[in-house]
Amino acid sequence: MARLPAVALPYAACILATTAVCIPPSVSARTAASIVIFGPFTLIRPVVVSVAVLYAVLPHPKWQLVLVGLTVAAPGVLVEPSIDRRISNNFLRRA
């Protein structure tokens, strides 16, 4: 699992840097950050999680490592999209 950060840390650093841009009360900076980074990076998050786990597990696919990898990947790849869909459907019904 020591290989997982090689994929996850650059993604996390980009999100952290973009969040720092949103700290000053600038509407234009927040809008740009949302459009350029937060939107697309939210869409690719399940891919990043999947690639990070595969990159970590494939060299040594022991069952313990696979189990930990699935524990890391399941919330981001399976649960989050279904929750997002449910929230979107509830929001659209109210509109």
CSV table of N, CA, C and O in Angstrom, one decimal:
chain,number,residue,atom,x,y,z
A,1,MET,N,0.8,-1.2,0.0
A,1,MET,CA,0.0,0.0,0.0
A,1,MET,C,0.9,1.3,0.0
A,1,MET,O,0.3,2.3,-0.1
A,2,ALA,N,2.1,1.1,0.1
A,2,ALA,CA,3.0,2.3,0.1
A,2,ALA,C,3.0,3.0,-1.3
A,2,ALA,O,3.4,4.1,-1.4
A,3,ARG,N,2.5,2.3,-2.3
A,3,ARG,CA,2.4,2.9,-3.6
A,3,ARG,C,1.2,3.8,-3.8
A,3,ARG,O,1.1,4.6,-4.7
A,4,LEU,N,0.2,3.6,-3.0
A,4,LEU,CA,-1.1,4.4,-3.1
A,4,LEU,C,-0.9,5.9,-3.1
A,4,LEU,O,-1.4,6.6,-3.9
A,5,PRO,N,0.0,6.4,-2.1
A,5,PRO,CA,0.2,7.9,-2.1
A,5,PRO,C,0.8,8.5,-3.4
A,5,PRO,O,0.6,9.6,-3.7
A,6,ALA,N,1.5,7.7,-4.2
A,6,ALA,CA,2.0,8.2,-5.4
A,6,ALA,C,1.0,8.7,-6.4
A,6,ALA,O,1.2,9.6,-7.1
A,7,VAL,N,-0.2,8.1,-6.3
A,7,VAL,CA,-1.3,8.6,-7.1
A,7,VAL,C,-2.2,9.5,-6.4
A,7,VAL,O,-2.7,10.5,-6.9
A,8,ALA,N,-2.5,9.2,-5.1
A,8,ALA,CA,-3.5,10.0,-4.3
A,8,ALA,C,-2.9,11.4,-3.9
A,8,ALA,O,-3.7,12.3,-3.8
A,9,LEU,N,-1.7,11.5,-3.6
A,9,LEU,CA,-1.2,12.7,-3.0
A,9,LEU,C,-1.2,13.9,-4.1
A,9,LEU,O,-1.5,15.0,-3.7
A,10,PRO,N,-0.8,13.7,-5.3
A,10,PRO,CA,-0.9,14.8,-6.3
A,10,PRO,C,-2.4,15.3,-6.4
A,10,PRO,O,-2.6,16.5,-6.5
A,11,TYR,N,-3.3,14.4,-6.4
A,11,TYR,CA,-4.7,14.7,-6.5
A,11,TYR,C,-5.1,15.5,-5.3
A,11,TYR,O,-5.7,16.6,-5.4
A,12,ALA,N,-4.8,15.0,-4.1
A,12,ALA,CA,-5.1,15.7,-2.9
A,12,ALA,C,-4.4,17.1,-2.8
A,12,ALA,O,-5.0,18.1,-2.3
A,13,ALA,N,-3.2,17.2,-3.2
A,13,ALA,CA,-2.5,18.5,-3.2
A,13,ALA,C,-3.2,19.5,-4.1
A,13,ALA,O,-3.3,20.7,-3.7
A,14,CYS,N,-3.6,19.1,-5.3
A,14,CYS,CA,-4.3,20.0,-6.2
A,14,CYS,C,-5.6,20.5,-5.5
A,14,CYS,O,-6.0,21.7,-5.6
A,15,ILE,N,-6.4,19.6,-4.9
A,15,ILE,CA,-7.6,19.9,-4.2
A,15,ILE,C,-7.3,20.9,-3.1
A,15,ILE,O,-8.0,21.9,-2.9
A,16,LEU,N,-6.3,20.6,-2.3
A,16,LEU,CA,-5.9,21.5,-1.2
A,16,LEU,C,-5.5,22.9,-1.6
A,16,LEU,O,-5.9,23.9,-1.1
A,17,ALA,N,-4.7,22.9,-2.7
A,17,ALA,CA,-4.3,24.2,-3.2
A,17,ALA,C,-5.5,25.0,-3.7
A,17,ALA,O,-5.6,26.2,-3.6
A,18,THR,N,-6.4,24.3,-4.4
A,18,THR,CA,-7.6,25.0,-4.9
A,18,THR,C,-8.5,25.5,-3.7
A,18,THR,O,-9.0,26.6,-3.8
A,19,THR,N,-8.5,24.7,-2.7
A,19,THR,CA,-9.3,25.1,-1.5
A,19,THR,C,-8.7,26.4,-0.9
A,19,THR,O,-9.4,27.3,-0.4
A,20,ALA,N,-7.4,26.5,-0.9
A,20,ALA,CA,-6.7,27.6,-0.4
A,20,ALA,C,-7.0,28.9,-1.2
A,20,ALA,O,-7.1,30.0,-0.6
A,21,VAL,N,-7.2,28.7,-2.5
A,21,VAL,CA,-7.6,29.8,-3.3
A,21,VAL,C,-9.0,30.4,-2.9
A,21,VAL,O,-9.2,31.6,-3.1
A,22,CYS,N,-9.8,29.5,-2.4
A,22,CYS,CA,-11.2,29.9,-2.0
A,22,CYS,C,-11.3,30.6,-0.7
A,22,CYS,O,-12.3,31.1,-0.3
A,23,ILE,N,-10.2,30.7,0.1
A,23,ILE,CA,-10.2,31.3,1.4
A,23,ILE,C,-10.5,32.8,1.4
A,23,ILE,O,-11.3,33.3,2.1
A,24,PRO,N,-9.7,33.5,0.5
A,24,PRO,CA,-10.1,35.0,0.5
A,24,PRO,C,-11.5,35.2,-0.1
A,24,PRO,O,-11.9,34.4,-0.9
A,25,PRO,N,-12.1,36.2,0.4
A,25,PRO,CA,-13.5,36.5,-0.1
A,25,PRO,C,-13.6,37.1,-1.5
A,25,PRO,O,-14.0,38.2,-1.7
A,26,SER,N,-13.2,36.3,-2.5
A,26,SER,CA,-13.2,36.7,-3.9
A,26,SER,C,-14.2,35.8,-4.6
A,26,SER,O,-13.9,34.6,-4.8
A,27,VAL,N,-15.2,36.4,-5.1
A,27,VAL,CA,-16.2,35.6,-5.8
A,27,VAL,C,-15.7,35.1,-7.1
A,27,VAL,O,-15.9,33.9,-7.5
A,28,SER,N,-14.9,35.9,-7.8
A,28,SER,CA,-14.3,35.4,-9.1
A,28,SER,C,-13.3,34.2,-8.9
A,28,SER,O,-13.3,33.3,-9.7
A,29,ALA,N,-12.5,34.3,-7.8
A,29,ALA,CA,-11.6,33.2,-7.5
A,29,ALA,C,-12.3,31.9,-7.2
A,29,ALA,O,-12.0,30.8,-7.7
A,30,ARG,N,-13.4,32.0,-6.4
A,30,ARG,CA,-14.2,30.9,-6.0
A,30,ARG,C,-14.9,30.3,-7.2
A,30,ARG,O,-14.9,29.1,-7.4
A,31,THR,N,-15.4,31.1,-8.1
A,31,THR,CA,-16.1,30.7,-9.3
A,31,THR,C,-15.1,29.9,-10.2
A,31,THR,O,-15.4,28.9,-10.7
A,32,ALA,N,-14.0,30.5,-10.4
A,32,ALA,CA,-12.9,29.9,-11.3
A,32,ALA,C,-12.5,28.6,-10.7
A,32,ALA,O,-12.4,27.6,-11.4
A,33,ALA,N,-12.3,28.5,-9.4
A,33,ALA,CA,-11.9,27.3,-8.8
A,33,ALA,C,-12.9,26.2,-8.9
A,33,ALA,O,-12.6,25.0,-9.2
A,34,SER,N,-14.2,26.6,-8.8
A,34,SER,CA,-15.3,25.6,-8.9
A,34,SER,C,-15.4,25.1,-10.3
A,34,SER,O,-15.6,23.9,-10.5
A,35,ILE,N,-15.2,26.0,-11.3
A,35,ILE,CA,-15.4,25.6,-12.7
A,35,ILE,C,-14.2,24.8,-13.2
A,35,ILE,O,-14.3,23.8,-13.8
A,36,VAL,N,-13.0,25.2,-12.9
A,36,VAL,CA,-11.8,24.7,-13.4
A,36,VAL,C,-11.3,23.4,-12.7
A,36,VAL,O,-10.9,22.4,-13.3
A,37,ILE,N,-11.4,23.4,-11.3
A,37,ILE,CA,-10.8,22.3,-10.6
A,37,ILE,C,-11.9,21.5,-9.9
A,37,ILE,O,-12.0,20.3,-10.1
A,38,PHE,N,-12.7,22.1,-9.0
A,38,PHE,CA,-13.7,21.2,-8.2
A,38,PHE,C,-14.6,20.4,-9.1
A,38,PHE,O,-14.9,19.3,-8.8
A,39,GLY,N,-15.2,21.0,-10.1
A,39,GLY,CA,-16.1,20.3,-11.0
A,39,GLY,C,-15.5,19.1,-11.7
A,39,GLY,O,-15.9,17.9,-11.4
A,40,PRO,N,-14.5,19.3,-12.5
A,40,PRO,CA,-13.9,18.1,-13.2
A,40,PRO,C,-13.2,17.1,-12.2
A,40,PRO,O,-13.3,15.9,-12.4
A,41,PHE,N,-12.6,17.6,-11.2
A,41,PHE,CA,-11.9,16.8,-10.3
A,41,PHE,C,-12.8,15.9,-9.4
A,41,PHE,O,-12.5,14.8,-9.0
A,42,THR,N,-14.0,16.4,-9.2
A,42,THR,CA,-15.0,15.6,-8.5
A,42,THR,C,-15.5,14.5,-9.4
A,42,THR,O,-15.7,13.4,-8.9
A,43,LEU,N,-15.6,14.7,-10.7
A,43,LEU,CA,-16.0,13.7,-11.6
A,43,LEU,C,-14.9,12.6,-11.8
A,43,LEU,O,-15.2,11.4,-11.9
A,44,ILE,N,-13.6,13.0,-11.7
A,44,ILE,CA,-12.6,12.0,-11.8
A,44,ILE,C,-12.1,11.3,-10.5
A,44,ILE,O,-11.3,10.4,-10.5
A,45,ARG,N,-12.7,11.7,-9.4
A,45,ARG,CA,-12.3,11.2,-8.1
A,45,ARG,C,-12.5,9.6,-8.1
A,45,ARG,O,-11.5,8.9,-7.6
A,46,PRO,N,-13.6,9.0,-8.5
A,46,PRO,CA,-13.6,7.6,-8.5
A,46,PRO,C,-12.5,6.9,-9.3
A,46,PRO,O,-12.0,5.9,-9.0
A,47,VAL,N,-12.2,7.5,-10.4
A,47,VAL,CA,-11.1,7.0,-11.3
A,47,VAL,C,-9.8,7.1,-10.5
A,47,VAL,O,-9.0,6.1,-10.6
A,48,VAL,N,-9.5,8.2,-9.9
A,48,VAL,CA,-8.3,8.4,-9.1
A,48,VAL,C,-8.2,7.3,-8.0
A,48,VAL,O,-7.1,6.7,-7.8
A,49,VAL,N,-9.3,7.1,-7.3
A,49,VAL,CA,-9.3,6.2,-6.2
A,49,VAL,C,-9.0,4.8,-6.8
A,49,VAL,O,-8.2,4.0,-6.2
A,50,SER,N,-9.7,4.4,-7.9
A,50,SER,CA,-9.5,3.1,-8.5
A,50,SER,C,-8.1,2.9,-8.9
A,50,SER,O,-7.5,1.8,-8.7
A,51,VAL,N,-7.5,3.9,-9.6
A,51,VAL,CA,-6.2,3.7,-10.1
A,51,VAL,C,-5.2,3.6,-9.0
A,51,VAL,O,-4.2,2.8,-9.0
A,52,ALA,N,-5.4,4.4,-8.0
A,52,ALA,CA,-4.4,4.4,-6.8
A,52,ALA,C,-4.4,3.0,-6.1
A,52,ALA,O,-3.4,2.5,-5.8
A,53,VAL,N,-5.6,2.5,-5.9
A,53,VAL,CA,-5.7,1.2,-5.3
A,53,VAL,C,-5.1,0.1,-6.2
A,53,VAL,O,-4.4,-0.8,-5.7
A,54,LEU,N,-5.5,0.1,-7.5
A,54,LEU,CA,-4.9,-0.9,-8.4
A,54,LEU,C,-3.4,-0.8,-8.5
A,54,LEU,O,-2.7,-1.8,-8.5
A,55,TYR,N,-2.9,0.4,-8.5
A,55,TYR,CA,-1.4,0.7,-8.6
A,55,TYR,C,-0.8,0.1,-7.3
A,55,TYR,O,0.4,-0.4,-7.3
A,56,ALA,N,-1.5,0.2,-6.2
A,56,ALA,CA,-0.9,-0.3,-4.9
A,56,ALA,C,-1.0,-1.8,-4.8
A,56,ALA,O,-0.1,-2.4,-4.2
A,57,VAL,N,-2.1,-2.4,-5.3
A,57,VAL,CA,-2.4,-3.8,-5.0
A,57,VAL,C,-1.8,-4.7,-6.1
A,57,VAL,O,-1.3,-5.8,-5.8
A,58,LEU,N,-1.8,-4.3,-7.4
A,58,LEU,CA,-1.4,-5.2,-8.4
A,58,LEU,C,0.0,-5.8,-8.3
A,58,LEU,O,0.2,-7.0,-8.7
A,59,PRO,N,1.1,-5.1,-7.8
A,59,PRO,CA,2.4,-5.7,-7.8
A,59,PRO,C,2.4,-6.9,-6.8
A,59,PRO,O,3.2,-7.8,-7.0
A,60,HIS,N,1.7,-6.9,-5.7
A,60,HIS,CA,1.7,-7.9,-4.7
A,60,HIS,C,0.2,-8.2,-4.3
A,60,HIS,O,-0.2,-7.8,-3.2
A,61,PRO,N,-0.6,-8.9,-5.1
A,61,PRO,CA,-2.0,-9.1,-4.8
A,61,PRO,C,-2.3,-10.2,-3.7
A,61,PRO,O,-2.9,-11.2,-4.0
A,62,LYS,N,-1.8,-9.9,-2.5
A,62,LYS,CA,-2.1,-10.8,-1.4
A,62,LYS,C,-3.5,-10.5,-1.0
A,62,LYS,O,-4.0,-9.4,-1.1
A,63,TRP,N,-4.2,-11.4,-0.4
A,63,TRP,CA,-5.6,-11.2,0.0
A,63,TRP,C,-5.8,-10.1,1.0
A,63,TRP,O,-6.8,-9.4,1.0
A,64,GLN,N,-4.8,-9.9,1.9
A,64,GLN,CA,-4.9,-8.9,2.9
A,64,GLN,C,-4.9,-7.5,2.2
A,64,GLN,O,-5.6,-6.6,2.6
A,65,LEU,N,-4.0,-7.4,1.3
A,65,LEU,CA,-3.8,-6.1,0.6
A,65,LEU,C,-5.0,-5.8,-0.3
A,65,LEU,O,-5.5,-4.7,-0.4
A,66,VAL,N,-5.6,-6.8,-0.9
A,66,VAL,CA,-6.8,-6.7,-1.7
A,66,VAL,C,-7.9,-6.2,-0.8
A,66,VAL,O,-8.7,-5.3,-1.2
A,67,LEU,N,-8.0,-6.8,0.4
A,67,LEU,CA,-9.1,-6.4,1.3
A,67,LEU,C,-9.0,-5.0,1.7
A,67,LEU,O,-10.0,-4.2,1.7
A,68,VAL,N,-7.8,-4.6,2.1
A,68,VAL,CA,-7.5,-3.2,2.4
A,68,VAL,C,-7.9,-2.2,1.2
A,68,VAL,O,-8.5,-1.2,1.4
A,69,GLY,N,-7.4,-2.6,0.0
A,69,GLY,CA,-7.7,-1.9,-1.1
A,69,GLY,C,-9.2,-1.7,-1.4
A,69,GLY,O,-9.7,-0.6,-1.7
A,70,LEU,N,-9.9,-2.8,-1.3
A,70,LEU,CA,-11.4,-2.7,-1.4
A,70,LEU,C,-12.0,-1.8,-0.4
A,70,LEU,O,-13.0,-1.1,-0.6
A,71,THR,N,-11.5,-1.9,0.9
A,71,THR,CA,-12.0,-1.0,1.9
A,71,THR,C,-11.8,0.4,1.6
A,71,THR,O,-12.6,1.3,2.0
A,72,VAL,N,-10.7,0.8,1.0
A,72,VAL,CA,-10.4,2.1,0.6
A,72,VAL,C,-11.2,2.6,-0.6
A,72,VAL,O,-11.8,3.7,-0.6
A,73,ALA,N,-11.4,1.7,-1.6
A,73,ALA,CA,-12.0,2.0,-2.8
A,73,ALA,C,-13.5,2.0,-2.8
A,73,ALA,O,-14.2,2.8,-3.4
A,74,ALA,N,-14.1,1.1,-2.0
A,74,ALA,CA,-15.6,1.0,-2.0
A,74,ALA,C,-16.3,2.3,-1.7
A,74,ALA,O,-17.3,2.6,-2.4
A,75,PRO,N,-16.0,3.0,-0.7
A,75,PRO,CA,-16.7,4.3,-0.4
A,75,PRO,C,-16.6,5.3,-1.6
A,75,PRO,O,-17.6,5.9,-1.9
A,76,GLY,N,-15.5,5.4,-2.1
A,76,GLY,CA,-15.3,6.4,-3.2
A,76,GLY,C,-15.8,6.0,-4.5
A,76,GLY,O,-16.3,6.8,-5.3
A,77,VAL,N,-15.8,4.7,-4.8
A,77,VAL,CA,-16.2,4.2,-6.1
A,77,VAL,C,-17.7,3.8,-6.2
A,77,VAL,O,-18.4,4.0,-7.2
A,78,LEU,N,-18.1,3.2,-5.1
A,78,LEU,CA,-19.5,2.6,-5.1
A,78,LEU,C,-20.5,3.5,-4.4
A,78,LEU,O,-21.6,3.8,-4.9
A,79,VAL,N,-20.2,3.9,-3.2
A,79,VAL,CA,-21.1,4.6,-2.3
A,79,VAL,C,-21.3,6.1,-2.7
A,79,VAL,O,-22.5,6.5,-2.9
A,80,GLU,N,-20.2,6.8,-3.0
A,80,GLU,CA,-20.4,8.2,-3.2
A,80,GLU,C,-21.2,8.5,-4.5
A,80,GLU,O,-22.1,9.4,-4.4
A,81,PRO,N,-21.0,7.9,-5.6
A,81,PRO,CA,-21.8,8.2,-6.8
A,81,PRO,C,-23.3,7.9,-6.5
A,81,PRO,O,-24.2,8.7,-7.0
A,82,SER,N,-23.7,6.9,-5.8
A,82,SER,CA,-25.1,6.6,-5.5
A,82,SER,C,-25.7,7.7,-4.6
A,82,SER,O,-26.8,8.1,-4.8
A,83,ILE,N,-24.9,8.1,-3.6
A,83,ILE,CA,-25.4,9.2,-2.8
A,83,ILE,C,-25.5,10.5,-3.6
A,83,ILE,O,-26.5,11.2,-3.4
A,84,ASP,N,-24.6,10.8,-4.4
A,84,ASP,CA,-24.7,12.0,-5.3
A,84,ASP,C,-25.9,12.0,-6.1
A,84,ASP,O,-26.6,12.9,-6.3
A,85,ARG,N,-26.2,10.8,-6.7
A,85,ARG,CA,-27.4,10.6,-7.6
A,85,ARG,C,-28.6,10.9,-6.8
A,85,ARG,O,-29.6,11.5,-7.2
A,86,ARG,N,-28.7,10.3,-5.6
A,86,ARG,CA,-29.9,10.5,-4.7
A,86,ARG,C,-30.1,11.9,-4.3
A,86,ARG,O,-31.2,12.4,-4.4
A,87,ILE,N,-29.0,12.6,-4.0
A,87,ILE,CA,-29.1,14.0,-3.6
A,87,ILE,C,-29.6,14.8,-4.8
A,87,ILE,O,-30.4,15.7,-4.7
A,88,SER,N,-29.0,14.6,-6.0
A,88,SER,CA,-29.4,15.3,-7.2
A,88,SER,C,-30.8,15.0,-7.5
A,88,SER,O,-31.6,16.0,-7.9
A,89,ASN,N,-31.3,13.8,-7.4
A,89,ASN,CA,-32.7,13.5,-7.7
A,89,ASN,C,-33.6,14.3,-6.7
A,89,ASN,O,-34.7,14.8,-7.1
A,90,ASN,N,-33.3,14.3,-5.5
A,90,ASN,CA,-34.1,15.0,-4.5
A,90,ASN,C,-34.1,16.5,-4.8
A,90,ASN,O,-35.1,17.2,-4.6
A,91,PHE,N,-33.0,17.1,-5.2
A,91,PHE,CA,-32.9,18.5,-5.5
A,91,PHE,C,-33.7,18.8,-6.7
A,91,PHE,O,-34.4,19.8,-6.7
A,92,LEU,N,-33.7,18.0,-7.7
A,92,LEU,CA,-34.4,18.3,-8.9
A,92,LEU,C,-35.9,18.1,-8.7
A,92,LEU,O,-36.7,18.8,-9.4
A,93,ARG,N,-36.3,17.3,-7.8
A,93,ARG,CA,-37.8,17.1,-7.5
A,93,ARG,C,-38.3,18.4,-6.9
A,93,ARG,O,-39.5,18.8,-7.1
A,94,ARG,N,-37.5,19.1,-6.0
A,94,ARG,CA,-37.9,20.3,-5.3
A,94,ARG,C,-38.0,21.5,-6.3
A,94,ARG,O,-38.8,22.4,-6.0
A,95,ALA,N,-37.2,21.4,-7.3
A,95,ALA,CA,-37.2,22.6,-8.2
A,95,ALA,C,-38.4,22.7,-9.1
A,95,ALA,O,-39.3,22.0,-9.2
